[in-house]
PDB file of C-alpha atoms in Angstrom:
ATOM      1  CA  MET A  12     125.126 -87.466 -42.249  1.00 32.00           C
ATOM      2  CA  CYS A  13     126.876 -85.247 -45.371  1.00 31.00           C
ATOM      3  CA  CYS A  14     124.812 -85.697 -48.741  1.00 30.00           C
ATOM      4  CA  SER A  15     126.703 -86.127 -52.027  1.00 31.00           C
ATOM      5  CA  VAL A  16     126.122 -83.313 -54.797  1.00 32.00           C
ATOM      6  CA  ALA A  17     124.253 -85.710 -56.619  1.00 34.00           C
ATOM      7  CA  ASP A  18     121.568 -85.994 -53.818  1.00 33.00           C
ATOM      8  CA  VAL A  19     121.555 -82.179 -53.676  1.00 34.00           C
ATOM      9  CA  ALA A  20     121.461 -80.759 -57.007  1.00 35.00           C
ATOM     10  CA  PHE A  21     119.340 -83.815 -58.440  1.00 33.00           C
ATOM     11  CA  PRO A  22     117.404 -85.327 -55.778  1.00 36.00           C
ATOM     12  CA  LEU A  23     114.957 -87.156 -58.000  1.00 35.00           C
ATOM     13  CA  LEU A  24     118.033 -88.347 -60.276  1.00 38.00           C
ATOM     14  CA  ALA A  25     120.441 -89.753 -58.020  1.00 41.00           C
ATOM     15  CA  SER A  26     121.175 -92.786 -59.599  1.00 41.00           C
ATOM     16  CA  PRO A  27     124.577 -94.645 -60.260  1.00 45.00           C
ATOM     17  CA  LEU A  28     124.503 -93.149 -63.708  1.00 41.00           C
ATOM     18  CA  VAL A  29     124.702 -89.179 -62.003  1.00 41.00           C
ATOM     19  CA  GLU A  30     127.284 -90.322 -59.303  1.00 45.00           C
ATOM     20  CA  SER A  31     129.566 -91.761 -62.283  1.00 49.00           C
ATOM     21  CA  LEU A  32     129.401 -88.264 -63.987  1.00 56.00           C
ATOM     22  CA  ILE A  33     130.314 -86.354 -60.834  1.00 71.00           C
ATOM     23  CA  ILE A  34     133.665 -86.473 -59.073  1.00 80.00           C
ATOM     24  CA  SER A  35     133.889 -86.046 -55.460  1.00 87.00           C
ATOM     25  CA  PHE A  36     136.704 -86.553 -52.525  1.00 93.00           C
ATOM     26  CA  GLN A  37     135.793 -87.807 -49.210  1.00 94.00           C
ATOM     27  CA  SER A  38     138.607 -85.348 -47.933  1.00 94.00           C
ATOM     28  CA  CYS A  39     141.236 -83.125 -49.544  1.00 92.00           C
ATOM     29  CA  HIS A  40     144.495 -81.262 -49.653  1.00 89.00           C
ATOM     30  CA  GLU A  41     143.409 -78.354 -47.534  1.00 91.00           C
ATOM     31  CA  CYS A  42     141.593 -80.396 -44.568  1.00 93.00           C
ATOM     32  CA  SER A  43     143.826 -83.339 -44.621  1.00 91.00           C
ATOM     33  CA  SER A  44     147.058 -82.826 -46.631  1.00 86.00           C
ATOM     34  CA  MET A  45     145.883 -85.512 -48.885  1.00 93.00           C
ATOM     35  CA  TYR A  46     142.734 -86.246 -51.291  1.00 94.00           C
ATOM     36  CA  SER A  47     140.944 -89.338 -50.255  1.00 94.00           C
ATOM     37  CA  TYR A  48     138.643 -90.869 -52.930  1.00 93.00           C
ATOM     38  CA  ARG A  49     136.081 -93.656 -52.341  1.00 90.00           C
ATOM     39  CA  VAL A  50     136.058 -96.638 -54.639  1.00 85.00           C
ATOM     40  CA  ARG A  51     132.752 -98.472 -55.657  1.00 78.00           C
ATOM     41  CA  ARG A  52     134.404-101.573 -55.140  1.00 75.00           C
ATOM     42  CA  GLY A  53     135.087-100.734 -51.704  1.00 82.00           C
ATOM     43  CA  GLY A  54     137.647 -98.976 -49.709  1.00 89.00           C
ATOM     44  CA  THR A  55     139.465 -95.624 -50.159  1.00 93.00           C
ATOM     45  CA  ILE A  56     142.442 -94.171 -52.125  1.00 94.00           C
ATOM     46  CA  ARG A  57     144.690 -91.676 -50.858  1.00 95.00           C
ATOM     47  CA  VAL A  58     146.132 -89.337 -53.088  1.00 95.00           C
ATOM     48  CA  LEU A  59     149.183 -87.833 -51.753  1.00 95.00           C
ATOM     49  CA  SER A  60     149.675 -83.969 -52.056  1.00 91.00           C
ATOM     50  CA  GLY A  61     152.822 -82.496 -52.673  1.00 90.00           C
ATOM     51  CA  THR A  62     156.232 -84.301 -52.642  1.00 91.00           C
ATOM     52  CA  PRO A  63     155.957 -87.711 -51.091  1.00 93.00           C
ATOM     53  CA  SER A  64     157.798 -88.280 -48.007  1.00 91.00           C
ATOM     54  CA  GLY A  65     157.986 -91.095 -45.347  1.00 92.00           C
ATOM     55  CA  VAL A  66     155.072 -93.165 -46.817  1.00 94.00           C
ATOM     56  CA  GLY A  67     154.767 -95.975 -49.512  1.00 95.00           C
ATOM     57  CA  TYR A  68     153.094 -95.357 -52.963  1.00 96.00           C
ATOM     58  CA  LYS A  69     152.794 -95.924 -56.426  1.00 94.00           C
ATOM     59  CA  ALA A  70     152.929 -92.936 -58.965  1.00 94.00           C
ATOM     60  CA  ILE A  71     150.734 -92.435 -61.872  1.00 91.00           C
ATOM     61  CA  SER A  72     151.152 -90.050 -64.263  1.00 88.00           C
ATOM     62  CA  ILE A  73     149.108 -88.729 -67.012  1.00 84.00           C
ATOM     63  CA  VAL A  74     149.732 -86.568 -70.278  1.00 80.00           C
ATOM     64  CA  GLN A  75     146.243 -85.578 -71.653  1.00 68.00           C
ATOM     65  CA  CYS A  76     145.574 -83.538 -75.084  1.00 64.00           C
ATOM     66  CA  GLN A  77     142.488 -82.025 -74.469  1.00 66.00           C
ATOM     67  CA  THR A  78     141.437 -81.134 -70.719  1.00 70.00           C
ATOM     68  CA  SER A  79     138.815 -78.998 -69.394  1.00 78.00           C
ATOM     69  CA  ASP A  80     138.643 -78.420 -65.696  1.00 82.00           C
ATOM     70  CA  LYS A  81     136.228 -80.450 -63.646  1.00 85.00           C
ATOM     71  CA  LYS A  82     135.029 -79.479 -60.640  1.00 87.00           C
ATOM     72  CA  ALA A  83     135.511 -81.607 -57.552  1.00 89.00           C
ATOM     73  CA  PRO A  84     134.227 -81.186 -54.084  1.00 92.00           C
ATOM     74  CA  CYS A  85     135.689 -82.094 -50.985  1.00 94.00           C
ATOM     75  CA  LYS A  86     132.686 -83.794 -48.986  1.00 94.00           C
ATOM     76  CA  PHE A  87     134.605 -83.294 -45.619  1.00 95.00           C
ATOM     77  CA  CYS A  88     135.349 -79.414 -45.952  1.00 96.00           C
ATOM     78  CA  HIS A  89     132.903 -78.282 -48.604  1.00 94.00           C
ATOM     79  CA  LEU A  90     135.919 -76.876 -50.561  1.00 92.00           C
ATOM     80  CA  THR A  91     135.258 -76.998 -54.652  1.00 91.00           C
ATOM     81  CA  PHE A  92     138.629 -77.664 -56.681  1.00 86.00           C
ATOM     82  CA  THR A  93     139.103 -77.977 -60.034  1.00 86.00           C
ATOM     83  CA  ILE A  94     141.027 -81.227 -61.712  1.00 86.00           C
ATOM     84  CA  PRO A  95     142.293 -80.893 -65.353  1.00 85.00           C
ATOM     85  CA  MET A  96     140.318 -84.119 -66.666  1.00 83.00           C
ATOM     86  CA  SER A  97     138.398 -84.543 -69.696  1.00 80.00           C
ATOM     87  CA  SER A  98     135.860 -86.461 -68.042  1.00 82.00           C
ATOM     88  CA  ALA A  99     135.108 -87.717 -64.636  1.00 83.00           C
ATOM     89  CA  GLN A 100     134.712 -91.494 -66.185  1.00 85.00           C
ATOM     90  CA  LYS A 101     138.622 -90.992 -67.199  1.00 85.00           C
ATOM     91  CA  LEU A 102     139.420 -90.029 -63.100  1.00 85.00           C
ATOM     92  CA  GLN A 103     137.334 -93.225 -62.185  1.00 84.00           C
ATOM     93  CA  SER A 104     139.649 -95.404 -64.929  1.00 84.00           C
ATOM     94  CA  LEU A 105     142.294 -93.903 -63.312  1.00 84.00           C
ATOM     95  CA  MET A 106     141.378 -94.748 -59.992  1.00 85.00           C
ATOM     96  CA  ARG A 107     140.634 -98.144 -60.981  1.00 83.00           C
ATOM     97  CA  LEU A 108     144.655 -98.654 -61.520  1.00 83.00           C
ATOM     98  CA  ALA A 109     145.187 -98.307 -57.991  1.00 87.00           C
ATOM     99  CA  SER A 110     144.272-100.858 -55.119  1.00 86.00           C
ATOM    100  CA  PRO A 111     141.705 -99.905 -52.765  1.00 88.00           C
ATOM    101  CA  ASN A 112     143.067 -98.843 -49.626  1.00 92.00           C
ATOM    102  CA  SER A 113     146.602 -97.879 -51.330  1.00 94.00           C
ATOM    103  CA  THR A 114     148.269 -94.383 -51.085  1.00 96.00           C
ATOM    104  CA  ILE A 115     149.216 -93.047 -54.785  1.00 96.00           C
ATOM    105  CA  TRP A 116     150.843 -89.666 -56.222  1.00 95.00           C
ATOM    106  CA  LEU A 117     148.613 -88.609 -59.308  1.00 93.00           C
ATOM    107  CA  ASN A 118     150.356 -85.779 -61.191  1.00 91.00           C
ATOM    108  CA  ILE A 119     147.362 -84.196 -61.800  1.00 89.00           C
ATOM    109  CA  LEU A 120     146.270 -83.955 -58.118  1.00 90.00           C
ATOM    110  CA  SER A 121     149.540 -84.375 -56.263  1.00 92.00           C
ATOM    111  CA  ILE A 122     150.753 -81.405 -57.988  1.00 91.00           C
ATOM    112  CA  ASP A 123     148.882 -77.995 -57.515  1.00 87.00           C
ATOM    113  CA  GLN A 124     148.508 -77.170 -61.355  1.00 83.00           C
ATOM    114  CA  ALA A 125     147.130 -73.358 -60.578  1.00 83.00           C
ATOM    115  CA  ASN A 126     150.614 -72.958 -58.566  1.00 88.00           C
ATOM    116  CA  HIS A 127     153.748 -72.292 -60.685  1.00 92.00           C
ATOM    117  CA  GLU A 128     156.209 -72.606 -58.223  1.00 93.00           C
ATOM    118  CA  ASP A 129     154.569 -76.055 -56.610  1.00 90.00           C
ATOM    119  CA  VAL A 130     154.886 -77.507 -60.499  1.00 90.00           C
ATOM    120  CA  ALA A 131     158.461 -75.936 -60.947  1.00 93.00           C
ATOM    121  CA  ALA A 132     159.068 -77.632 -57.598  1.00 93.00           C
ATOM    122  CA  GLN A 133     157.545 -80.844 -58.182  1.00 91.00           C
ATOM    123  CA  GLU A 134     159.417 -81.219 -61.570  1.00 91.00           C
ATOM    124  CA  ALA A 135     162.415 -80.431 -60.229  1.00 94.00           C
ATOM    125  CA  VAL A 136     162.335 -83.751 -57.629  1.00 95.00           C
ATOM    126  CA  MET A 137     160.142 -85.704 -60.669  1.00 92.00           C
ATOM    127  CA  GLY A 138     163.107 -88.401 -60.955  1.00 94.00           C
ATOM    128  CA  THR A 139     163.115 -88.971 -57.209  1.00 95.00           C
ATOM    129  CA  ILE A 140     159.407 -89.391 -56.928  1.00 95.00           C
ATOM    130  CA  TYR A 141     159.249 -91.654 -59.573  1.00 95.00           C
ATOM    131  CA  GLY A 142     162.584 -93.508 -58.119  1.00 96.00           C
ATOM    132  CA  ASN A 143     160.840 -93.788 -54.703  1.00 96.00           C
ATOM    133  CA  ALA A 144     157.667 -95.422 -55.915  1.00 96.00           C
ATOM    134  CA  SER A 145     156.674 -98.886 -55.448  1.00 91.00           C
TER     135      SER A 145
END
């Protein structure tokens, strides 16, 4: 059984408040080709990695004036990656826009922000990505 980062780092402080400060994923683009985010109200949101193909999805795009990289661990493969978000709460709010058990394309995760070639490739097909979204 895998424990959460809160359980490991703060065993006496593992509470809903502490859990709400941590961004974590059940799986990530490295171990399953997409991100899997468990929502509190039950269910999982799948976040596509890269350009969507052969699957229905909703597209969510955000622009933030000020961000800092938030660390996010994958509970399956234990990779830690960064997300350009100002807070964990903002990511949780974004995920509430999607229905449980839905698939989304989310620009801050679906585009590898550290890979300039991926950013350019995704920007070139942005119209198609939004046009094919449901």
